[in-house]
Amino acid sequence: MSETKTTMFQVNRQPVHFGGDEKATLLSVLREELNLSGPKFGCGQGECGACMVLVDGQPQTSCNLPVWSIQGKQVTTLEGLGTPEQPHPVQTAFIEERAAQCGYCVAGIITSACALLARNPTPSRADIVLGLEKHLCRCGAQTRMLRAIERAAAETKSNS
């Protein structure tokens, strides 16, 4: 008789006790078990960034991350960055700069941008480009995304 293991972690500051297949990907647990739609399934190989989440504050693709590997860790999705009433400054800046076109990749890009600003509150444009290197966007909104991240950095700096 096999023993069922429970993987315990937090998603957006809420405890999760997952008793399913520990080889399941984090993305499938987030979308199918927890009904979070921020992270998207893109390439399924961790190459496009549509499924980006933060694991203990670090950007991580969730489509190729087995759930057993996040035991005891804190996962943050787009939904956990802010609220509709109080969005994260990066979310606000993306809205103001109209930086989301199709919306498919933008959740992952916003998530990575938040991690970038957390570790480097005053990034150069080159830092931002490097920070978004793992993301594919075919919409042509990259310039507006860069402006949005610069705007969020400037507004965060002026409010601190």
mmCIF file of C-alpha atoms in Angstrom:
data_model
loop_
_atom_site.group_PDB
_atom_site.id
_atom_site.type_symbol
_atom_site.label_atom_id
_atom_site.label_comp_id
_atom_site.label_asym_id
_atom_site.label_seq_id
_atom_site.Cartn_x
_atom_site.Cartn_y
_atom_site.Cartn_z
ATOM 1 C CA MET A 1 0.000 0.000 0.000
ATOM 2 C CA SER A 2 1.471 3.348 -0.991
ATOM 3 C CA GLU A 3 1.442 6.280 1.370
ATOM 4 C CA THR A 4 -0.119 9.527 0.182
ATOM 5 C CA LYS A 5 2.103 12.514 0.753
ATOM 6 C CA THR A 6 0.789 15.988 1.297
ATOM 7 C CA THR A 7 2.703 18.929 -0.075
ATOM 8 C CA MET A 8 2.254 22.013 2.041
ATOM 9 C CA PHE A 9 3.053 25.480 0.796
ATOM 10 C CA GLN A 10 1.486 28.925 0.634
ATOM 11 C CA VAL A 11 -0.084 30.633 -2.345
ATOM 12 C CA ASN A 12 -0.684 34.364 -2.061
ATOM 13 C CA ARG A 13 -0.219 34.140 1.710
ATOM 14 C CA GLN A 14 -2.816 31.367 2.102
ATOM 15 C CA PRO A 15 -1.852 27.861 3.244
ATOM 16 C CA VAL A 16 -2.285 25.035 0.719
ATOM 17 C CA HIS A 17 -2.303 21.339 1.597
ATOM 18 C CA PHE A 18 -2.067 19.467 -1.700
ATOM 19 C CA GLY A 19 -2.629 15.708 -1.445
ATOM 20 C CA GLY A 20 -2.646 14.908 -5.154
ATOM 21 C CA ASP A 21 0.119 13.666 -7.428
ATOM 22 C CA GLU A 22 3.295 15.313 -6.157
ATOM 23 C CA LYS A 23 4.726 15.114 -9.677
ATOM 24 C CA ALA A 24 1.972 17.419 -10.930
ATOM 25 C CA THR A 25 3.255 20.774 -12.093
ATOM 26 C CA LEU A 26 2.741 23.821 -9.948
ATOM 27 C CA LEU A 27 0.915 25.442 -12.873
ATOM 28 C CA SER A 28 -1.670 22.650 -13.019
ATOM 29 C CA VAL A 29 -2.270 22.901 -9.261
ATOM 30 C CA LEU A 30 -2.613 26.687 -9.436
ATOM 31 C CA ARG A 31 -5.018 26.645 -12.362
ATOM 32 C CA GLU A 32 -6.984 23.411 -11.858
ATOM 33 C CA GLU A 33 -7.037 22.980 -8.076
ATOM 34 C CA LEU A 34 -6.867 26.581 -6.854
ATOM 35 C CA ASN A 35 -8.691 28.213 -9.803
ATOM 36 C CA LEU A 36 -6.066 30.909 -10.280
ATOM 37 C CA SER A 37 -6.012 32.143 -13.859
ATOM 38 C CA GLY A 38 -3.064 34.572 -13.686
ATOM 39 C CA PRO A 39 -0.348 32.100 -14.690
ATOM 40 C CA LYS A 40 -0.985 30.813 -18.217
ATOM 41 C CA PHE A 41 0.042 27.636 -20.019
ATOM 42 C CA GLY A 42 2.252 28.679 -22.903
ATOM 43 C CA CYS A 43 5.024 26.419 -24.117
ATOM 44 C CA GLY A 44 4.937 23.866 -21.285
ATOM 45 C CA GLN A 45 8.732 23.846 -21.163
ATOM 46 C CA GLY A 46 9.555 26.964 -19.150
ATOM 47 C CA GLU A 47 10.695 28.825 -22.248
ATOM 48 C CA CYS A 48 8.041 31.536 -22.767
ATOM 49 C CA GLY A 49 7.351 32.914 -19.267
ATOM 50 C CA ALA A 50 3.541 32.921 -19.526
ATOM 51 C CA CYS A 51 3.372 30.758 -16.391
ATOM 52 C CA MET A 52 5.783 32.864 -14.304
ATOM 53 C CA VAL A 53 5.175 33.010 -10.542
ATOM 54 C CA LEU A 54 7.318 34.024 -7.616
ATOM 55 C CA VAL A 55 8.669 31.243 -5.394
ATOM 56 C CA ASP A 56 10.072 32.766 -2.233
ATOM 57 C CA GLY A 57 10.258 36.048 -4.154
ATOM 58 C CA GLN A 58 12.195 34.677 -7.133
ATOM 59 C CA PRO A 59 10.652 34.443 -10.629
ATOM 60 C CA GLN A 60 10.100 30.809 -11.570
ATOM 61 C CA THR A 61 8.249 29.176 -14.433
ATOM 62 C CA SER A 62 5.510 26.989 -12.992
ATOM 63 C CA CYS A 63 4.761 24.799 -16.020
ATOM 64 C CA ASN A 64 7.872 22.715 -15.469
ATOM 65 C CA LEU A 65 8.068 22.889 -11.678
ATOM 66 C CA PRO A 66 6.891 19.748 -9.832
ATOM 67 C CA VAL A 67 4.737 20.574 -6.851
ATOM 68 C CA TRP A 68 6.907 18.447 -4.518
ATOM 69 C CA SER A 69 9.729 20.952 -5.041
ATOM 70 C CA ILE A 70 7.825 23.809 -3.407
ATOM 71 C CA GLN A 71 7.266 22.096 -0.072
ATOM 72 C CA GLY A 72 7.265 24.822 2.608
ATOM 73 C CA LYS A 73 7.686 27.670 0.134
ATOM 74 C CA GLN A 74 5.725 30.853 -0.547
ATOM 75 C CA VAL A 75 4.239 31.141 -4.054
ATOM 76 C CA THR A 76 2.938 34.456 -5.355
ATOM 77 C CA THR A 77 0.849 34.709 -8.509
ATOM 78 C CA LEU A 78 -0.452 37.764 -10.322
ATOM 79 C CA GLU A 79 -3.520 37.590 -8.081
ATOM 80 C CA GLY A 80 -1.325 37.931 -4.985
ATOM 81 C CA LEU A 81 0.603 41.016 -6.092
ATOM 82 C CA GLY A 82 -2.208 43.457 -5.400
ATOM 83 C CA THR A 83 -5.956 43.712 -5.151
ATOM 84 C CA PRO A 84 -8.495 45.381 -7.434
ATOM 85 C CA GLU A 85 -8.815 48.083 -4.768
ATOM 86 C CA GLN A 86 -5.072 48.416 -4.211
ATOM 87 C CA PRO A 87 -3.127 47.097 -7.213
ATOM 88 C CA HIS A 88 0.646 46.723 -7.154
ATOM 89 C CA PRO A 89 2.381 49.811 -8.650
ATOM 90 C CA VAL A 90 3.491 47.685 -11.628
ATOM 91 C CA GLN A 91 -0.111 46.648 -12.290
ATOM 92 C CA THR A 92 -1.217 50.288 -12.112
ATOM 93 C CA ALA A 93 1.574 51.379 -14.448
ATOM 94 C CA PHE A 94 0.682 48.649 -16.992
ATOM 95 C CA ILE A 95 -2.895 49.934 -17.020
ATOM 96 C CA GLU A 96 -1.860 53.574 -17.319
ATOM 97 C CA GLU A 97 0.646 52.856 -20.103
ATOM 98 C CA ARG A 98 -1.772 50.475 -21.846
ATOM 99 C CA ALA A 99 1.041 47.945 -21.839
ATOM 100 C CA ALA A 100 -1.122 44.832 -22.033
ATOM 101 C CA GLN A 101 -2.230 43.969 -25.524
ATOM 102 C CA CYS A 102 -3.437 40.377 -25.817
ATOM 103 C CA GLY A 103 -2.987 39.704 -22.114
ATOM 104 C CA TYR A 104 -1.553 36.231 -22.494
ATOM 105 C CA CYS A 105 2.042 36.924 -21.497
ATOM 106 C CA VAL A 106 1.414 40.019 -19.403
ATOM 107 C CA ALA A 107 0.713 38.212 -16.109
ATOM 108 C CA GLY A 108 4.132 36.591 -16.212
ATOM 109 C CA ILE A 109 5.819 39.817 -17.278
ATOM 110 C CA ILE A 110 4.196 41.810 -14.459
ATOM 111 C CA THR A 111 5.223 39.110 -11.989
ATOM 112 C CA SER A 112 8.847 39.230 -13.159
ATOM 113 C CA ALA A 113 8.805 43.040 -13.133
ATOM 114 C CA CYS A 114 7.638 43.073 -9.516
ATOM 115 C CA ALA A 115 10.501 40.750 -8.563
ATOM 116 C CA LEU A 116 12.945 42.975 -10.459
ATOM 117 C CA LEU A 117 11.785 46.122 -8.656
ATOM 118 C CA ALA A 118 11.904 44.338 -5.297
ATOM 119 C CA ARG A 119 15.602 43.586 -5.729
ATOM 120 C CA ASN A 120 16.490 46.686 -7.792
ATOM 121 C CA PRO A 121 14.149 49.647 -7.133
ATOM 122 C CA THR A 122 15.921 51.864 -9.684
ATOM 123 C CA PRO A 123 16.679 49.643 -12.667
ATOM 124 C CA SER A 124 18.137 50.972 -15.894
ATOM 125 C CA ARG A 125 16.358 50.179 -19.133
ATOM 126 C CA ALA A 126 19.036 47.523 -19.765
ATOM 127 C CA ASP A 127 18.292 45.986 -16.336
ATOM 128 C CA ILE A 128 14.596 45.818 -17.227
ATOM 129 C CA VAL A 129 15.288 44.240 -20.613
ATOM 130 C CA LEU A 130 17.535 41.676 -18.935
ATOM 131 C CA GLY A 131 14.899 41.042 -16.245
ATOM 132 C CA LEU A 132 12.314 40.247 -18.917
ATOM 133 C CA GLU A 133 14.650 38.134 -21.014
ATOM 134 C CA LYS A 134 12.766 34.890 -20.240
ATOM 135 C CA HIS A 135 9.482 36.219 -21.644
ATOM 136 C CA LEU A 136 8.126 35.932 -25.149
ATOM 137 C CA CYS A 137 5.650 38.559 -26.322
ATOM 138 C CA ARG A 138 4.604 38.736 -29.929
ATOM 139 C CA CYS A 139 2.128 41.622 -29.519
ATOM 140 C CA GLY A 140 4.550 44.469 -30.065
ATOM 141 C CA ALA A 141 3.818 46.028 -26.683
ATOM 142 C CA GLN A 142 7.386 45.702 -25.420
ATOM 143 C CA THR A 143 8.116 49.450 -25.542
ATOM 144 C CA ARG A 144 4.990 50.227 -23.527
ATOM 145 C CA MET A 145 5.910 47.467 -21.046
ATOM 146 C CA LEU A 146 9.359 48.983 -20.545
ATOM 147 C CA ARG A 147 7.776 52.414 -20.025
ATOM 148 C CA ALA A 148 5.325 50.941 -17.521
ATOM 149 C CA ILE A 149 8.078 49.333 -15.474
ATOM 150 C CA GLU A 150 10.105 52.558 -15.522
ATOM 151 C CA ARG A 151 6.985 54.444 -14.444
ATOM 152 C CA ALA A 152 6.316 51.991 -11.593
ATOM 153 C CA ALA A 153 9.932 52.333 -10.429
ATOM 154 C CA ALA A 154 9.728 56.144 -10.505
ATOM 155 C CA GLU A 155 6.383 56.246 -8.691
ATOM 156 C CA THR A 156 7.507 53.753 -6.074
ATOM 157 C CA LYS A 157 10.665 55.804 -5.495
ATOM 158 C CA SER A 158 8.716 59.064 -5.159
ATOM 159 C CA ASN A 159 6.328 57.475 -2.633
ATOM 160 C CA SER A 160 9.059 56.084 -0.399
#
